[in-house]
mmCIF file of N, CA, C and O in Angstrom:
data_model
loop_
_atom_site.group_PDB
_atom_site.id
_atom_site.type_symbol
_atom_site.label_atom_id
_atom_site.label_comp_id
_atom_site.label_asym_id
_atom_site.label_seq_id
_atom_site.Cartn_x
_atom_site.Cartn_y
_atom_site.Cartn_z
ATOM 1 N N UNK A 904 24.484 -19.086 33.950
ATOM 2 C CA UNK A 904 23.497 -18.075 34.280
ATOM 3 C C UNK A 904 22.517 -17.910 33.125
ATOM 4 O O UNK A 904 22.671 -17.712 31.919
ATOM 5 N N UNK A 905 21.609 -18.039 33.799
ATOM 6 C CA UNK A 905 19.895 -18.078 32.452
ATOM 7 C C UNK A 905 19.376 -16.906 32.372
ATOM 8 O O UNK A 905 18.819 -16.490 33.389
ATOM 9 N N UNK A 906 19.402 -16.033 31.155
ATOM 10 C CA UNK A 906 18.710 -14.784 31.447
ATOM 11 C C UNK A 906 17.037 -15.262 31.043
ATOM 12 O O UNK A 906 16.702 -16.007 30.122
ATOM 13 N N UNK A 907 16.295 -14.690 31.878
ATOM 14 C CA UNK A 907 14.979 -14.943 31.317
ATOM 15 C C UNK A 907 14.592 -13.758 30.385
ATOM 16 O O UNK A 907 15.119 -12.654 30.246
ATOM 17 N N UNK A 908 13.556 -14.303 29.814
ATOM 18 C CA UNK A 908 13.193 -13.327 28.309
ATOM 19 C C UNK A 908 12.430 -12.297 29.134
ATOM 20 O O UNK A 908 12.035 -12.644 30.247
ATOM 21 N N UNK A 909 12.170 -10.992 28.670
ATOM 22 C CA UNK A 909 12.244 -9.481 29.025
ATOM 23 C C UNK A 909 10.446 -9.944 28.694
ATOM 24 O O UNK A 909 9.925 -10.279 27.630
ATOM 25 N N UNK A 910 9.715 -9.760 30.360
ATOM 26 C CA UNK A 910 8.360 -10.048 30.479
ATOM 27 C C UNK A 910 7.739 -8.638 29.869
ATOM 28 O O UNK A 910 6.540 -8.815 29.653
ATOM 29 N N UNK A 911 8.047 -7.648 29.612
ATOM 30 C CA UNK A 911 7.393 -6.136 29.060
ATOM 31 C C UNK A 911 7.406 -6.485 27.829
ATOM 32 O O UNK A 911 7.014 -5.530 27.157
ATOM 33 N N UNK A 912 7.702 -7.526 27.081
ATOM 34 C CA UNK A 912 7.805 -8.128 25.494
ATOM 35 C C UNK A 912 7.151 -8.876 25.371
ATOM 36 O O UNK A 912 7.239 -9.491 24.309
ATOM 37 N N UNK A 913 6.154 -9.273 26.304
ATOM 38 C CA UNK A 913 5.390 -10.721 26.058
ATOM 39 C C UNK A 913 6.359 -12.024 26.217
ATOM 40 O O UNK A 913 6.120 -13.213 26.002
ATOM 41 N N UNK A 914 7.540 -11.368 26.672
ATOM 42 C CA UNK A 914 8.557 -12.920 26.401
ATOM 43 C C UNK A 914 8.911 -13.443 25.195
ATOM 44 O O UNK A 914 9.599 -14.455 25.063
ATOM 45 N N UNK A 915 8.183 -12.377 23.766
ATOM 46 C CA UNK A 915 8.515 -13.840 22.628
ATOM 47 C C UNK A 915 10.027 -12.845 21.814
ATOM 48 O O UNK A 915 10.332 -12.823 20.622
ATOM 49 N N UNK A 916 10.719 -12.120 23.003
ATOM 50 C CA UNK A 916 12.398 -12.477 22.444
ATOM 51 C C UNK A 916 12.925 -11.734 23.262
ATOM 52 O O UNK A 916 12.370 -10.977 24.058
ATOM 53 N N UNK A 917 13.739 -11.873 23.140
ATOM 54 C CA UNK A 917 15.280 -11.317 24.260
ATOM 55 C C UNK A 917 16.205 -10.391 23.501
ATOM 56 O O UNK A 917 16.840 -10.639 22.476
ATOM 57 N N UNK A 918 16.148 -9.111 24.309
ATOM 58 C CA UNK A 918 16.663 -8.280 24.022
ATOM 59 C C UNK A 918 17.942 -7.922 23.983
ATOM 60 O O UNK A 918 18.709 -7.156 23.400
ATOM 61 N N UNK A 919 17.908 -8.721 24.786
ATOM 62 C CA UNK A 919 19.781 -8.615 24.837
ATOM 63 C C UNK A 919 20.550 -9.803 23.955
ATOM 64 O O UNK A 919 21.736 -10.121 23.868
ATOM 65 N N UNK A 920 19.574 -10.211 23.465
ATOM 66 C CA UNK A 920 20.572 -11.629 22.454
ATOM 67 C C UNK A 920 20.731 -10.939 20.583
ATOM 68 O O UNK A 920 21.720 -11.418 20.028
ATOM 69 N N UNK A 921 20.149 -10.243 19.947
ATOM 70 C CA UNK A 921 20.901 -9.853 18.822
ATOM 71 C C UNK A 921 20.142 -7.910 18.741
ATOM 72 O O UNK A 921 19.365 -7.183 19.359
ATOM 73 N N UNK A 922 20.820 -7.894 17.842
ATOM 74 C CA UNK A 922 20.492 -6.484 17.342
ATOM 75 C C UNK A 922 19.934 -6.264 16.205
ATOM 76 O O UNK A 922 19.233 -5.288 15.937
ATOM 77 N N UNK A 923 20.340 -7.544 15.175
ATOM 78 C CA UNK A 923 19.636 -7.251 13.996
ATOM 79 C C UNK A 923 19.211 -8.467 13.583
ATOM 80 O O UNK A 923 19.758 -9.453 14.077
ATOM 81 N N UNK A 924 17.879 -8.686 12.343
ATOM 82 C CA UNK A 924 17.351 -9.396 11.757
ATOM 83 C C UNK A 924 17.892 -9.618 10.755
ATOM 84 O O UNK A 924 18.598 -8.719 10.296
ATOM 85 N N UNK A 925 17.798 -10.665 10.155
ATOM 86 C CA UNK A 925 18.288 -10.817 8.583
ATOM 87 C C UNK A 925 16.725 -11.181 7.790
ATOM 88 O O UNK A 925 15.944 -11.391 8.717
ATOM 89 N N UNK A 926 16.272 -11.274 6.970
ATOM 90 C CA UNK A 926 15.326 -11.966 6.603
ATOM 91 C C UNK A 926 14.789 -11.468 4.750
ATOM 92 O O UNK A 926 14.732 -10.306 4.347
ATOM 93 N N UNK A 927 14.460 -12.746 3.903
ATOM 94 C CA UNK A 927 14.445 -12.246 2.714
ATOM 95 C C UNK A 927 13.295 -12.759 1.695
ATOM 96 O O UNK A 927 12.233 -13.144 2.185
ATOM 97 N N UNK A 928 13.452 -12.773 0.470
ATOM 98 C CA UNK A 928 11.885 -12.759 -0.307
ATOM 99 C C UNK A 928 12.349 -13.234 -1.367
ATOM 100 O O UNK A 928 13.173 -12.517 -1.935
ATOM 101 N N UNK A 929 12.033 -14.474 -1.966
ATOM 102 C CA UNK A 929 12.062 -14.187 -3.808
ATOM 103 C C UNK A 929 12.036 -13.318 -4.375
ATOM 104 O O UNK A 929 10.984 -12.741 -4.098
ATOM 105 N N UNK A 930 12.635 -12.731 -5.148
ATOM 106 C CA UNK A 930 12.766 -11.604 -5.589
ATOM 107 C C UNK A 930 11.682 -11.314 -6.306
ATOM 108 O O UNK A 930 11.341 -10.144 -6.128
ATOM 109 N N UNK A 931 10.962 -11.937 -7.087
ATOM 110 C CA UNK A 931 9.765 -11.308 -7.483
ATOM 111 C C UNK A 931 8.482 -10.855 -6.614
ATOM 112 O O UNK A 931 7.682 -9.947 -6.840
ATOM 113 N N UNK A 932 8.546 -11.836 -5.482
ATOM 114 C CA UNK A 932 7.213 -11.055 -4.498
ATOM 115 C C UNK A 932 7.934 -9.826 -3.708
ATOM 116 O O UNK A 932 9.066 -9.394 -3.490
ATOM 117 N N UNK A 933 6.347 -9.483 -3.369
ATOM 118 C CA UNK A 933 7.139 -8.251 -2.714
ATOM 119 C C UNK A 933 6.570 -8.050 -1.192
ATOM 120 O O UNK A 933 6.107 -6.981 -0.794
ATOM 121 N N UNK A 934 6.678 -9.287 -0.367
ATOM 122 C CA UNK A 934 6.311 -9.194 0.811
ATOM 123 C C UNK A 934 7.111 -8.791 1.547
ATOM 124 O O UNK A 934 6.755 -8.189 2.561
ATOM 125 N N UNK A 935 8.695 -9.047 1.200
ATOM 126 C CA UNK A 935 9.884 -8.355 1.791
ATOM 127 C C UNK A 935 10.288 -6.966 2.035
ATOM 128 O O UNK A 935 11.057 -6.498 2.874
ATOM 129 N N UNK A 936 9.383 -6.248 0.830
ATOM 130 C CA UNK A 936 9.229 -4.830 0.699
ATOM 131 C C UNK A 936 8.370 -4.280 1.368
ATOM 132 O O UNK A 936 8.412 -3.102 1.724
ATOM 133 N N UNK A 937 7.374 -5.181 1.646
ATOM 134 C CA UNK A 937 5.761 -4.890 2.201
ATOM 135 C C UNK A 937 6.212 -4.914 3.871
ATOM 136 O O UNK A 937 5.771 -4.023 4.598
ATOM 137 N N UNK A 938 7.002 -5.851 4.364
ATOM 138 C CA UNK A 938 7.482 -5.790 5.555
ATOM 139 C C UNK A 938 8.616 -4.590 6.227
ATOM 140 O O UNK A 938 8.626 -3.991 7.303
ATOM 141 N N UNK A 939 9.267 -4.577 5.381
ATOM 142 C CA UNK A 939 10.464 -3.428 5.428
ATOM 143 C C UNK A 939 9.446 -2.114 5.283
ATOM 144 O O UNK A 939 9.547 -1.429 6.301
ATOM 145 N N UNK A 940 8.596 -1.612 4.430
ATOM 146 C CA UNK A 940 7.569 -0.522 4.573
ATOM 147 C C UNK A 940 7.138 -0.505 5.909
ATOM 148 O O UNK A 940 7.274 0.456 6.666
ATOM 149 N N UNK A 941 6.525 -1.771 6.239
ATOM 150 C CA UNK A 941 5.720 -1.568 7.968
ATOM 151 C C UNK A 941 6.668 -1.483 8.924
ATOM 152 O O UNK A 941 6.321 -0.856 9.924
ATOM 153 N N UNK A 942 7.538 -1.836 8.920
ATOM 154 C CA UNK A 942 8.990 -1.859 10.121
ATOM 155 C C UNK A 942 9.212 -0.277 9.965
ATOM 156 O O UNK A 942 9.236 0.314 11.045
ATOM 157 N N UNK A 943 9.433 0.774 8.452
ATOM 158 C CA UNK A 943 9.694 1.737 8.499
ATOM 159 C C UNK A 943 8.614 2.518 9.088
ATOM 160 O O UNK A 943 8.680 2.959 10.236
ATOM 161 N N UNK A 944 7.777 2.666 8.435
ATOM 162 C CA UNK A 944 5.573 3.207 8.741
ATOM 163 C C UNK A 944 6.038 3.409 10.759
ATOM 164 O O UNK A 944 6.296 4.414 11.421
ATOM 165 N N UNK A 945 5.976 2.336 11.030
ATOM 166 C CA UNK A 945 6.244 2.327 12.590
ATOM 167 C C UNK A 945 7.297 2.308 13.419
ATOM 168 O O UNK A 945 7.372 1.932 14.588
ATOM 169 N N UNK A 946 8.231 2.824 12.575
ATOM 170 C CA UNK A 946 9.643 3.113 13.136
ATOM 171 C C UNK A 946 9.907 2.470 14.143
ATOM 172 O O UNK A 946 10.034 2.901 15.289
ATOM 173 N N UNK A 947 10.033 1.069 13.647
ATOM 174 C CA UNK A 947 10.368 -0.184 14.705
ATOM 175 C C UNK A 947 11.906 0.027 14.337
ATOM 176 O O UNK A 947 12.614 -0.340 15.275
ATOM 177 N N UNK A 948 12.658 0.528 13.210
ATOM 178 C CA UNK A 948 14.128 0.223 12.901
ATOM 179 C C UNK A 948 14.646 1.061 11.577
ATOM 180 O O UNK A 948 13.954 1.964 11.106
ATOM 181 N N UNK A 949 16.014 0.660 10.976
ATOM 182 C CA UNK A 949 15.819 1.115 9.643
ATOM 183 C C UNK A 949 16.264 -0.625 9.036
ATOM 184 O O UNK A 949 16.972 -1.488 9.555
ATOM 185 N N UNK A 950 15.540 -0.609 7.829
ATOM 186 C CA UNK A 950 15.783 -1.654 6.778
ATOM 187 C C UNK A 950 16.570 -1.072 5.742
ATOM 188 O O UNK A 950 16.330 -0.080 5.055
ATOM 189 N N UNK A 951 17.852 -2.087 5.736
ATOM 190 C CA UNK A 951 18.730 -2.350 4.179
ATOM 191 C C UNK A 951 18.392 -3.313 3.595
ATOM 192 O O UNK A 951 17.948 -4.355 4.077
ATOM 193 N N UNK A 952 18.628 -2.971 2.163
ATOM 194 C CA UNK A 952 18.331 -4.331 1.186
ATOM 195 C C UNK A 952 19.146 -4.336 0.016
ATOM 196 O O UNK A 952 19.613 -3.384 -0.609
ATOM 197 N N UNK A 953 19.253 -5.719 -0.202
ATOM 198 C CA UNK A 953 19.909 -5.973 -1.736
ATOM 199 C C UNK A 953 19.069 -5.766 -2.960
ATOM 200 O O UNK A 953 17.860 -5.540 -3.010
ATOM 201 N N UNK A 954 20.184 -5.920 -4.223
ATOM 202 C CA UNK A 954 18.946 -5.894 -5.021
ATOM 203 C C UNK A 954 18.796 -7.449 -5.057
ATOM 204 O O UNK A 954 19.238 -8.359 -4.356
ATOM 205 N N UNK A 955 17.937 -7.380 -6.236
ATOM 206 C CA UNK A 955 17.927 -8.991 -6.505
ATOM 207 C C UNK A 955 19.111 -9.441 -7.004
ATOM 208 O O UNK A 955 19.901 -8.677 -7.560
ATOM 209 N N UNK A 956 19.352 -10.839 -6.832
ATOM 210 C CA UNK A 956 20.053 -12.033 -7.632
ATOM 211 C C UNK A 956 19.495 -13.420 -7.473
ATOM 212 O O UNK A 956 18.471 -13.879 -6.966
ATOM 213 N N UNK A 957 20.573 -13.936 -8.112
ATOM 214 C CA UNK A 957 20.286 -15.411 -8.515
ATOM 215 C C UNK A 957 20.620 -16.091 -7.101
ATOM 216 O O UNK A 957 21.327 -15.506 -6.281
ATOM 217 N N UNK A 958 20.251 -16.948 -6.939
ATOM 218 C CA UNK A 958 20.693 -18.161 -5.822
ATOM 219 C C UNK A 958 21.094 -19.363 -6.092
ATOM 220 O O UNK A 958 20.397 -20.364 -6.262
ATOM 221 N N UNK A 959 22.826 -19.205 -6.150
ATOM 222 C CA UNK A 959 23.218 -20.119 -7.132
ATOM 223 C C UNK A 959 22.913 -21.321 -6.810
ATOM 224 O O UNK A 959 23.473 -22.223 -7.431
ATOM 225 N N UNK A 960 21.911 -21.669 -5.718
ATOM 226 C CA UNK A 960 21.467 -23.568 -5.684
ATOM 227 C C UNK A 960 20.480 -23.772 -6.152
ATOM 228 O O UNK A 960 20.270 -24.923 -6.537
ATOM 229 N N UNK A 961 19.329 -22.631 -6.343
ATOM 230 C CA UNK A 961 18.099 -23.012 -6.531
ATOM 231 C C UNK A 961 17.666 -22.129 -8.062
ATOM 232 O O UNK A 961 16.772 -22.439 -8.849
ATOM 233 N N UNK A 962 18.508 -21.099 -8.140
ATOM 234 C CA UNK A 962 18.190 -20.697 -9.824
ATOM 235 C C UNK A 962 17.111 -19.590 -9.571
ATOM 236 O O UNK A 962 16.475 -19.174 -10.539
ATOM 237 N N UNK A 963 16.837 -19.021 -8.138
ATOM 238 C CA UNK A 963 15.394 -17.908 -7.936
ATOM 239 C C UNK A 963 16.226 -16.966 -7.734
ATOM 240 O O UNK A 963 17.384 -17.048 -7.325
ATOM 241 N N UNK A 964 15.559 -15.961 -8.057
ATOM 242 C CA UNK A 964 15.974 -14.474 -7.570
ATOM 243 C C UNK A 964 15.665 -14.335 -5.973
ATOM 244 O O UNK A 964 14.711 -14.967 -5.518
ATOM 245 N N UNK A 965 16.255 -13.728 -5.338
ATOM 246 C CA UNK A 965 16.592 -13.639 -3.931
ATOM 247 C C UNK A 965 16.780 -12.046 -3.863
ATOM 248 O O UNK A 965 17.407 -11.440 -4.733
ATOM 249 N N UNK A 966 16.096 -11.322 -2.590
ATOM 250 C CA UNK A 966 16.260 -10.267 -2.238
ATOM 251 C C UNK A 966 16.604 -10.311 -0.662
ATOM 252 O O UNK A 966 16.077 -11.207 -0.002
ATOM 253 N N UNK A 967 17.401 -9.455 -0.069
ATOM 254 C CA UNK A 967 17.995 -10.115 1.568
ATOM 255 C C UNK A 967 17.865 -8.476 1.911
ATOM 256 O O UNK A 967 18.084 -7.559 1.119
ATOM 257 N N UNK A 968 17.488 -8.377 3.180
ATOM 258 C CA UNK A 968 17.281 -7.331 3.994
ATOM 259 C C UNK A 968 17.917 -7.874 5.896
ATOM 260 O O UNK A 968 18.152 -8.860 6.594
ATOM 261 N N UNK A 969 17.917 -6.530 5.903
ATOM 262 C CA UNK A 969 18.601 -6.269 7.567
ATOM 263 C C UNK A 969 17.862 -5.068 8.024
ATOM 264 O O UNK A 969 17.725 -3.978 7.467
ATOM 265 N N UNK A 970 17.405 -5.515 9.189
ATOM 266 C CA UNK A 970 16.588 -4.829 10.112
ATOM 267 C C UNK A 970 17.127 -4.510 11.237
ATOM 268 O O UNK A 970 17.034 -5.242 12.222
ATOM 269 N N UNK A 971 17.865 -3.187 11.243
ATOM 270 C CA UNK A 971 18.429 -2.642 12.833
ATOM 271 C C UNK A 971 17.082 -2.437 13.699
ATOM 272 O O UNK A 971 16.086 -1.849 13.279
ATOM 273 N N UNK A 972 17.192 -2.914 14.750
ATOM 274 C CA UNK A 972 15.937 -3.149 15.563
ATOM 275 C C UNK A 972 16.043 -1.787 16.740
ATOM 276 O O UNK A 972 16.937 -1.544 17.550
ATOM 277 N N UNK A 973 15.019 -1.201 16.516
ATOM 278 C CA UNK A 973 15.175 -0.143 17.459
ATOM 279 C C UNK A 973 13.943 -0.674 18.402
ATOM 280 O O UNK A 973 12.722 -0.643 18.254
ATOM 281 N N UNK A 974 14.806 -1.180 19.443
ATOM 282 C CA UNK A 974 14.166 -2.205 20.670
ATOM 283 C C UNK A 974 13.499 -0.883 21.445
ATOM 284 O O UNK A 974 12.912 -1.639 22.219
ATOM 285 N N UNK A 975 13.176 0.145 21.803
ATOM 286 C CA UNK A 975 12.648 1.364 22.687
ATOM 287 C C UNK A 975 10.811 0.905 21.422
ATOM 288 O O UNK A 975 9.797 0.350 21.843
ATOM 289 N N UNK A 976 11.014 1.317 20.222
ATOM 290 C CA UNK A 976 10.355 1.612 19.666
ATOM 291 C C UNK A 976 9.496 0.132 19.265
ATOM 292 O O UNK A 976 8.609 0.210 18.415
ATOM 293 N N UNK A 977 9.737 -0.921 19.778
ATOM 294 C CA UNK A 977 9.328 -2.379 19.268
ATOM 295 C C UNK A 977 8.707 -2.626 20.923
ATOM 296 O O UNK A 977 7.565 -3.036 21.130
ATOM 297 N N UNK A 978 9.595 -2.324 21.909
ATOM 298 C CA UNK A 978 8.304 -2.764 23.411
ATOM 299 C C UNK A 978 6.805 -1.803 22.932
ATOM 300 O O UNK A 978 5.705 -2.328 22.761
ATOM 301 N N UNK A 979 7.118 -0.189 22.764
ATOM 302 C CA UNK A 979 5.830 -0.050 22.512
ATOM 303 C C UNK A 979 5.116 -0.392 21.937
ATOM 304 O O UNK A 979 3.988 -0.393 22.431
ATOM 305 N N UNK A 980 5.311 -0.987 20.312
ATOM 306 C CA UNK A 980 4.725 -1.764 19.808
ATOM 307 C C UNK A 980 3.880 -2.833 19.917
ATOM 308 O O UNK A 980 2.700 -3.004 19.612
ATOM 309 N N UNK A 981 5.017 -3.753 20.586
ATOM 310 C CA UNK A 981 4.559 -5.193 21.368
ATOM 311 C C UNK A 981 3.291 -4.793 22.063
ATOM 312 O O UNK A 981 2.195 -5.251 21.739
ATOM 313 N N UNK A 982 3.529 -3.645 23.340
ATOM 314 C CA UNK A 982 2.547 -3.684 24.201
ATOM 315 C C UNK A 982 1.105 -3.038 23.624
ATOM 316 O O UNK A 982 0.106 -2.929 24.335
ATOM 317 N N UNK A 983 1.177 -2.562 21.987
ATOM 318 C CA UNK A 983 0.311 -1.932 21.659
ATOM 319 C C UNK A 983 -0.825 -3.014 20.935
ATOM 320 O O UNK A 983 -2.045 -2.906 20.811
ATOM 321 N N UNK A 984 0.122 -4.098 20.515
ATOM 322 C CA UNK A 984 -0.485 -4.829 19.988
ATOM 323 C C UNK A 984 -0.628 -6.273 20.344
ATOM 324 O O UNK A 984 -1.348 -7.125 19.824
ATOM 325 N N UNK A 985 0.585 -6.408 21.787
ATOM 326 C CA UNK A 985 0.038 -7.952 21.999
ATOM 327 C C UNK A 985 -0.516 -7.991 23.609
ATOM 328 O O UNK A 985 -1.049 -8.971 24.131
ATOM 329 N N UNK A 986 -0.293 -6.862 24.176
ATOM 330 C CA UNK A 986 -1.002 -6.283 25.638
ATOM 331 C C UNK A 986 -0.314 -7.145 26.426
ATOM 332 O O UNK A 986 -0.478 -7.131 27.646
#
C-alpha cells in the first residue's frame, strides 16, 4: 500500500513518515543557528542543539540540531509561501 504525499503540502513531504529533522553546521558558521531562529520566529517546531565538537574523521567542529516539527504550523506555512 502507497501512501501518496499530503497534496495541502505541495507534495514535497509526507507527513506521516517522520516527526523530526536532524540537521547540522560546522561549528563555526552560524547558518544552523540562523535556521533554528527562523523555525523558532515562525513556530514551525522547537529546535535542540549541541554544543560544538570535534568530528573525529574530519578534525571540524560540528554543531547537530533536532527539529520537532509541528506539522499544523508548517501546512500553513507551506501554503503561505509555496501556494
Amino acid at each position: 500500500n502507497r501512501i501518496s504525499p499530503d497534496r495541502s503540502y505541495g507534495g514535497f513531504y509526507r507527513r506521516d513518515k517522520f516527526r523530526y529533522v536532524v540537521f547540522s553546521c560546522n561549528g563555526r558558521r552560524a547558518y544552523g543557528t540562523r535556521f533554528a531562529a527562523y523555525i523558532h520566529k515562525h513556530k514551525l517546531g522547537t529546535v535542540i542543539e549541541t554544543d560544538r565538537n570535534v568530528n573525529p574523521n574530519s578534525g571540524h567542529l560540528v554543531k547537530v540540531f533536532v527539529w520537532t516539527i509541528n506539522h499544523e504550523a508548517l501546512k500553513v506555512w507551506s501554503a503561505a509561501h509555496h501556494g
